Coordinates of C-alpha atoms in Angstrom, one line a residue:
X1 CA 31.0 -5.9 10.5
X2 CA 27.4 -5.3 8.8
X3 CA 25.3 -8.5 9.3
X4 CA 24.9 -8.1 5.5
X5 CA 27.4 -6.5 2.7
X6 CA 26.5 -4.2 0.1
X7 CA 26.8 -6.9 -2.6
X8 CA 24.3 -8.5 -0.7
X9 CA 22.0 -5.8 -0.2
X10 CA 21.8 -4.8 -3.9
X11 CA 20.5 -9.0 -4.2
X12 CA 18.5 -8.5 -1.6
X13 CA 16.7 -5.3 -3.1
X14 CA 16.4 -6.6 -6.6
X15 CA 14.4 -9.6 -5.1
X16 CA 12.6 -7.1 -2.9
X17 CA 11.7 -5.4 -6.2
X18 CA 10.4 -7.2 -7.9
X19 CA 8.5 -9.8 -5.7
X20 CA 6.5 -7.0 -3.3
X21 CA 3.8 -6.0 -5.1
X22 CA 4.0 -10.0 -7.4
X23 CA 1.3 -12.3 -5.3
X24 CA 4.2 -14.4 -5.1
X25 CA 5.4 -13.4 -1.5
X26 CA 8.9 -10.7 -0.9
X27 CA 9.1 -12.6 2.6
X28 CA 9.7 -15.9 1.0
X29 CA 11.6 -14.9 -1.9
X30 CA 13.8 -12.8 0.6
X31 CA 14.5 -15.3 3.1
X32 CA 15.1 -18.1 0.8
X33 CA 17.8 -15.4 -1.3
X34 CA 19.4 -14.9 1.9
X35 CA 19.3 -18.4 2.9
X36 CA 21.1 -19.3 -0.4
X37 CA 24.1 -16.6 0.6
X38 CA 24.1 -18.1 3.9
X39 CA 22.4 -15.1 5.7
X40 CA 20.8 -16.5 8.8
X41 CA 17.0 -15.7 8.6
X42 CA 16.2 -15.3 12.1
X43 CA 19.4 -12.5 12.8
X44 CA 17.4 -9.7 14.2
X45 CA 19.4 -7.2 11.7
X46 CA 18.4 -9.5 8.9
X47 CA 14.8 -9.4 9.8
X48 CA 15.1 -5.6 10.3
X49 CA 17.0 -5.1 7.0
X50 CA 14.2 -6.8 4.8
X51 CA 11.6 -4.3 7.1
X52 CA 13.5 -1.4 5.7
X53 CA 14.1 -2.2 2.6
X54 CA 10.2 -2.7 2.0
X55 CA 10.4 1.1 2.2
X56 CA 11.9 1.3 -0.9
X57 CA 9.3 -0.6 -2.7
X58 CA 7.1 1.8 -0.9
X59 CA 8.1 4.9 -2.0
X60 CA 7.7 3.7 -5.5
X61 CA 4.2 2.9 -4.9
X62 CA 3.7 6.7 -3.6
X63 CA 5.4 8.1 -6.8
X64 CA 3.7 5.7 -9.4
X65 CA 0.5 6.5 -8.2
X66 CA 1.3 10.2 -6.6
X67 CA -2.0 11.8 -9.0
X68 CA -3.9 9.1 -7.1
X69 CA -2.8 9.7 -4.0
X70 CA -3.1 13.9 -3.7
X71 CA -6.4 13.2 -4.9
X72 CA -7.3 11.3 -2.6
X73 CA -5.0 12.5 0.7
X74 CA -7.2 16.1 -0.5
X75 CA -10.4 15.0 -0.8
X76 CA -10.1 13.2 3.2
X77 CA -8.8 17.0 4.4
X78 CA -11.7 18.6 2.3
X79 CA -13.8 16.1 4.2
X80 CA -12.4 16.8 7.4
X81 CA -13.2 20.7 6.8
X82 CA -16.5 20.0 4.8
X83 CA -19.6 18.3 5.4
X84 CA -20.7 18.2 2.2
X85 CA -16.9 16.9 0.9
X86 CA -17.7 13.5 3.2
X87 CA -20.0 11.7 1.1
X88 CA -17.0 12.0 -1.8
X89 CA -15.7 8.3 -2.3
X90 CA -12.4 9.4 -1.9
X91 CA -12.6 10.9 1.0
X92 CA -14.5 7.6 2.8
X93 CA -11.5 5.9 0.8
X94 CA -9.1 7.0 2.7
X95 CA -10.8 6.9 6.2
X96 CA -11.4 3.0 4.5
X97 CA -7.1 2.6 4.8
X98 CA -6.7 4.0 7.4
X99 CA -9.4 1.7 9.6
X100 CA -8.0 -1.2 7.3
X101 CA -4.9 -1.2 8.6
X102 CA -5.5 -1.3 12.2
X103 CA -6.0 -5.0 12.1
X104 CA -2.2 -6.4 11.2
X105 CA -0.6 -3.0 13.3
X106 CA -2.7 -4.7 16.2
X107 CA -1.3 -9.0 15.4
X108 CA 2.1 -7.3 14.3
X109 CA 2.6 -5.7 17.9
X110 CA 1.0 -8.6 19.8
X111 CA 2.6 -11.7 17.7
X112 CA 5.7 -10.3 16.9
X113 CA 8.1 -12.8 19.1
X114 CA 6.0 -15.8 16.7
X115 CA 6.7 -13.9 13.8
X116 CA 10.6 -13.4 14.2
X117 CA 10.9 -17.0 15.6
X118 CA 9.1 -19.9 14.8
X119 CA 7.1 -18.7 12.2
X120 CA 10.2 -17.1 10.2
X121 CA 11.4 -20.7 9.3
X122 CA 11.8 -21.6 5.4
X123 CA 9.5 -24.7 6.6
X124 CA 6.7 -22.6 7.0
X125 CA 7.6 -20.3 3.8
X126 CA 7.4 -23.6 1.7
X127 CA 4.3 -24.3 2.7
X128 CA 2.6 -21.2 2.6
X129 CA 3.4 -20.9 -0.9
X130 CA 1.8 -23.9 -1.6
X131 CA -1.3 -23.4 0.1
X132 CA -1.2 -19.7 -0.9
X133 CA -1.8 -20.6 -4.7
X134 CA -4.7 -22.9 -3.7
X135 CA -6.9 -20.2 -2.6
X136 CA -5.3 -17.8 -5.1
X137 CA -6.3 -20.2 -7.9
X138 CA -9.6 -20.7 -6.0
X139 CA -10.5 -16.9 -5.8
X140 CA -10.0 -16.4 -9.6
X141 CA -11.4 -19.0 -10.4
X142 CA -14.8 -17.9 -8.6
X143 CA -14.3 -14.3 -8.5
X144 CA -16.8 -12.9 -11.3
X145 CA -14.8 -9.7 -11.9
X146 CA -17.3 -7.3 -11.9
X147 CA -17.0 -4.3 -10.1
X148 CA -14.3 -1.9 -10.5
X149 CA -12.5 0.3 -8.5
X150 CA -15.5 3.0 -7.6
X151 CA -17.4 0.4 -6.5
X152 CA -15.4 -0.5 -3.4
X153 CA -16.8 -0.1 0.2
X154 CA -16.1 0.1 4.1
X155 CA -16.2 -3.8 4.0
X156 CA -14.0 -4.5 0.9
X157 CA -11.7 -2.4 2.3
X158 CA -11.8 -4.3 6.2
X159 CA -11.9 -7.4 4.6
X160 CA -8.9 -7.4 2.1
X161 CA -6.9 -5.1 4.7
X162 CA -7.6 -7.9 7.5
X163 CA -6.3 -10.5 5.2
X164 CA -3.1 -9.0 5.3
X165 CA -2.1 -10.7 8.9
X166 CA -2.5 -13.8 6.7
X167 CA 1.4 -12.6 4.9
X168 CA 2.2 -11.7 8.5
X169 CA 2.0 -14.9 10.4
X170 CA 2.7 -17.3 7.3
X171 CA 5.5 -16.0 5.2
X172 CA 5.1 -17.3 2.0
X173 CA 2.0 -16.5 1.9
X174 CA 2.7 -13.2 0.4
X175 CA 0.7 -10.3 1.5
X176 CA -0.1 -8.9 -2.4
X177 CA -1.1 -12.5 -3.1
X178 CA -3.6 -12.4 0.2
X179 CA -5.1 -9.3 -0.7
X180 CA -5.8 -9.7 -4.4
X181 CA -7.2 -13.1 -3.9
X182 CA -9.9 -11.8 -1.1
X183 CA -10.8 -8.6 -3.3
X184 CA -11.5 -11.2 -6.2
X185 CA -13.6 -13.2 -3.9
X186 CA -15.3 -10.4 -3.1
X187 CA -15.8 -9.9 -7.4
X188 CA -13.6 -6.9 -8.1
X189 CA -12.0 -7.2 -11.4
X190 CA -8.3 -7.9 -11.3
X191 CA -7.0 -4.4 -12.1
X192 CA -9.1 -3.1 -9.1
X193 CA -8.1 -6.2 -6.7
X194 CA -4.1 -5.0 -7.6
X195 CA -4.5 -1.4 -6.9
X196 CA -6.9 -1.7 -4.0
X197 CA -3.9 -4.1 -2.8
X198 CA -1.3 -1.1 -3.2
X199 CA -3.2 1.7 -2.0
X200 CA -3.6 -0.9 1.7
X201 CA -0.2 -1.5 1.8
X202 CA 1.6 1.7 1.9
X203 CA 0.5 2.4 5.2
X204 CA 1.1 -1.2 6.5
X205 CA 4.5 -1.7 5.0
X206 CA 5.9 1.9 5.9
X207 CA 4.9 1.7 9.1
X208 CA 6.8 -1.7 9.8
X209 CA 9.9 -0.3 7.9
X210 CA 9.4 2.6 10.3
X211 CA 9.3 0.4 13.3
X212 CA 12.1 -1.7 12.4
X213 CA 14.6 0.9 11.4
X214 CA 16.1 1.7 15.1
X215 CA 16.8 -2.0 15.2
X216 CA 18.2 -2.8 12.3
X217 CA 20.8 -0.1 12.6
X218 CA 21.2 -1.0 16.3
X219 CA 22.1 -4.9 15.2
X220 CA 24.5 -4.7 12.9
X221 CA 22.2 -4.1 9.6
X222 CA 24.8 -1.3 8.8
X223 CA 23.8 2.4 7.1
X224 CA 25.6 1.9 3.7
X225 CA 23.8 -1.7 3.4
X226 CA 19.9 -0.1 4.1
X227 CA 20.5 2.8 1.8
X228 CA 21.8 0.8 -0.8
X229 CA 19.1 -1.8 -0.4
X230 CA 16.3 0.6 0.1
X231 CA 17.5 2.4 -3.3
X232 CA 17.5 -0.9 -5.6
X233 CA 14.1 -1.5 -4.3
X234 CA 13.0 1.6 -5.3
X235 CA 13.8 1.3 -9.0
X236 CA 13.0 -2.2 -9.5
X237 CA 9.4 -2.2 -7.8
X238 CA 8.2 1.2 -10.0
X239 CA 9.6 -1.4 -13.1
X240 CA 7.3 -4.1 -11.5
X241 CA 4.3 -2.0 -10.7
X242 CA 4.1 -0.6 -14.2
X243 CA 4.2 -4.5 -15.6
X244 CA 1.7 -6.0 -12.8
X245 CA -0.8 -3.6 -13.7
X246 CA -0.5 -4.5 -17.5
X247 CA -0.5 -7.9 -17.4
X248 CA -3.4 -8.5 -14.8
X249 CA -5.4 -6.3 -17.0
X250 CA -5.1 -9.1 -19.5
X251 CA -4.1 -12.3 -17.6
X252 CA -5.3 -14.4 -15.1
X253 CA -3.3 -15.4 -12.1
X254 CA -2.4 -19.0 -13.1
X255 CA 0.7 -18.2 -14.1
X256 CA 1.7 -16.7 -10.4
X257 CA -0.1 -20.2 -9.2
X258 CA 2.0 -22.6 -11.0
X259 CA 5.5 -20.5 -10.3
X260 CA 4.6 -20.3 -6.8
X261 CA 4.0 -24.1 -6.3
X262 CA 7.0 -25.1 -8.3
X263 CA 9.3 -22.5 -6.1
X264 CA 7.0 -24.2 -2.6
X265 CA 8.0 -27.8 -3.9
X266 CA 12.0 -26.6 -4.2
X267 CA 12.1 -25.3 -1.0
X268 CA 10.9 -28.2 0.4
X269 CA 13.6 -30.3 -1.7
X270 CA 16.5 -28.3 -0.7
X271 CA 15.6 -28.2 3.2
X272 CA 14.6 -31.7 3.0
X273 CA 18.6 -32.4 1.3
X274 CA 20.4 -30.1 3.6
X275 CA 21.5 -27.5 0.8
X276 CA 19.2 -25.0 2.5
X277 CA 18.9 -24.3 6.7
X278 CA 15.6 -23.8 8.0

């Protein structure tokens, strides 16, 4: 038996969806879905299944913004054939994601029994959320919004990448929502802050989708389960991307703030009641 049906997977892919690239944490949302279907959190096919299924999400990031992306990936081999081609921004971009990344494929490796035991509990989601929308309210709120997304550099790009082992040690405190609110503090506009947060994450989230795929098939994860969650993703995150960038271009955050402490404060209730296991 599959640690987790199809039914469940297409759940779990939906959420997946549409709460990876939200600054409202996937992690949280995902463990407290499968918490509510009685899905134990800490199963090591559970925690591979949700690694997978990130890869869905993923690949829609690559096919939204595919112009992007060729122009970039060509401008770093130019570079790498060209002296002249290196002092193009896209091609120190790209050496900028790569070095960014570094960083959580480094904490992931080394605090991976923490992050898979102890630091996996529903507690710890709860109040990451919480906290989360503090210093996302704080960054917005003091972020002046203005340079775009040419204006990036070498330590915008360490500095918002690094920030990412924040979503990786405290689920909850969502990786998107980490990223965006250190790009702000650093004064990118809010439309550069998202994209700058996509363009680090593909290389972070595939790799641990990667990484997690032998195990989740070798627990109990089942094929039919990853395909069919990895495929929901897919659709529903291109559907989120295309409205993330939209709205931030005309919103603030407060309204990712407010759902994100009212979501932290019903956690707590329900694991504080019983109706939810930690």
């Amino acid at each position: 038996m599959s640690a987790i049906s199809v039914g469940q997977a297409v759940v779990l892919g939906a959420v997946e969806g549409v709460t990876e690239f939200l600054p409202v944490s996937s992690t949280g949302h995902l463990k407290i879905t499968e918490g509510l279907m009685s899905i134990p959190v800490d199963d090591d096919a559970v925690v591979g299944f949700s690694a997978v299924i990130q890869v869905g999400a993923i690949a829609a990031v690559l096919v939204y913004f595919r112009k992007d992306i060729v122009r970039i990936v060509s401008a770093w081999f130019r570079g790498l054939k060209s002296r002249e081609e290196r002092h193009h921004h896209d091609y120190k971009f790209a050496w900028w994601v790569i070095y960014a990344t570094i960083p959580i494929v480094v904490v992931g490796l080394a605090a991976k029994p923490l992050i898979e035991g102890p630091l996996a509990s529903l507690w710890v989601v709860a109040g990451s959320l919480i906290v989360g929308s503090g210093v996302m309210w704080a960054a917005d709120q003091m972020g002046r919004h203005k340079r775009g997304e040419d204006d990036t550099s070498f330590k915008d790009a360490m500095l918002v990448g690094s920030s990412q082992i924040l979503a990786l040690l405290f689920p909850g405190f969502s990786r998107s929502g980490a990223t965006m609110s250190t790009a702000l503090m650093l004064d990118l506009d809010r439309v550069a802050a998202t994209r700058l947060s996509f363009f680090l994450g593909i290389p972070a989230l595939t790799g641990a989708g990667i990484y997690e795929l032998k195990d989740a098939l070798g627990t109990g994860a089942g094929a039919a389960p990853l395909v069919v969650g990895t495929a929901v993703s897919f659709v529903v995150a291109y559907a989120s991307i295309a409205w993330l960038l939209k709205f931030v271009a005309k919103h603030s955050f407060n309204a990712f703030v407010i759902y994100r402490i009212v979501v932290g404060l019903a956690l707590f209730a329900l694991l504080a009641t019983g109706v939810l296991d930690s």
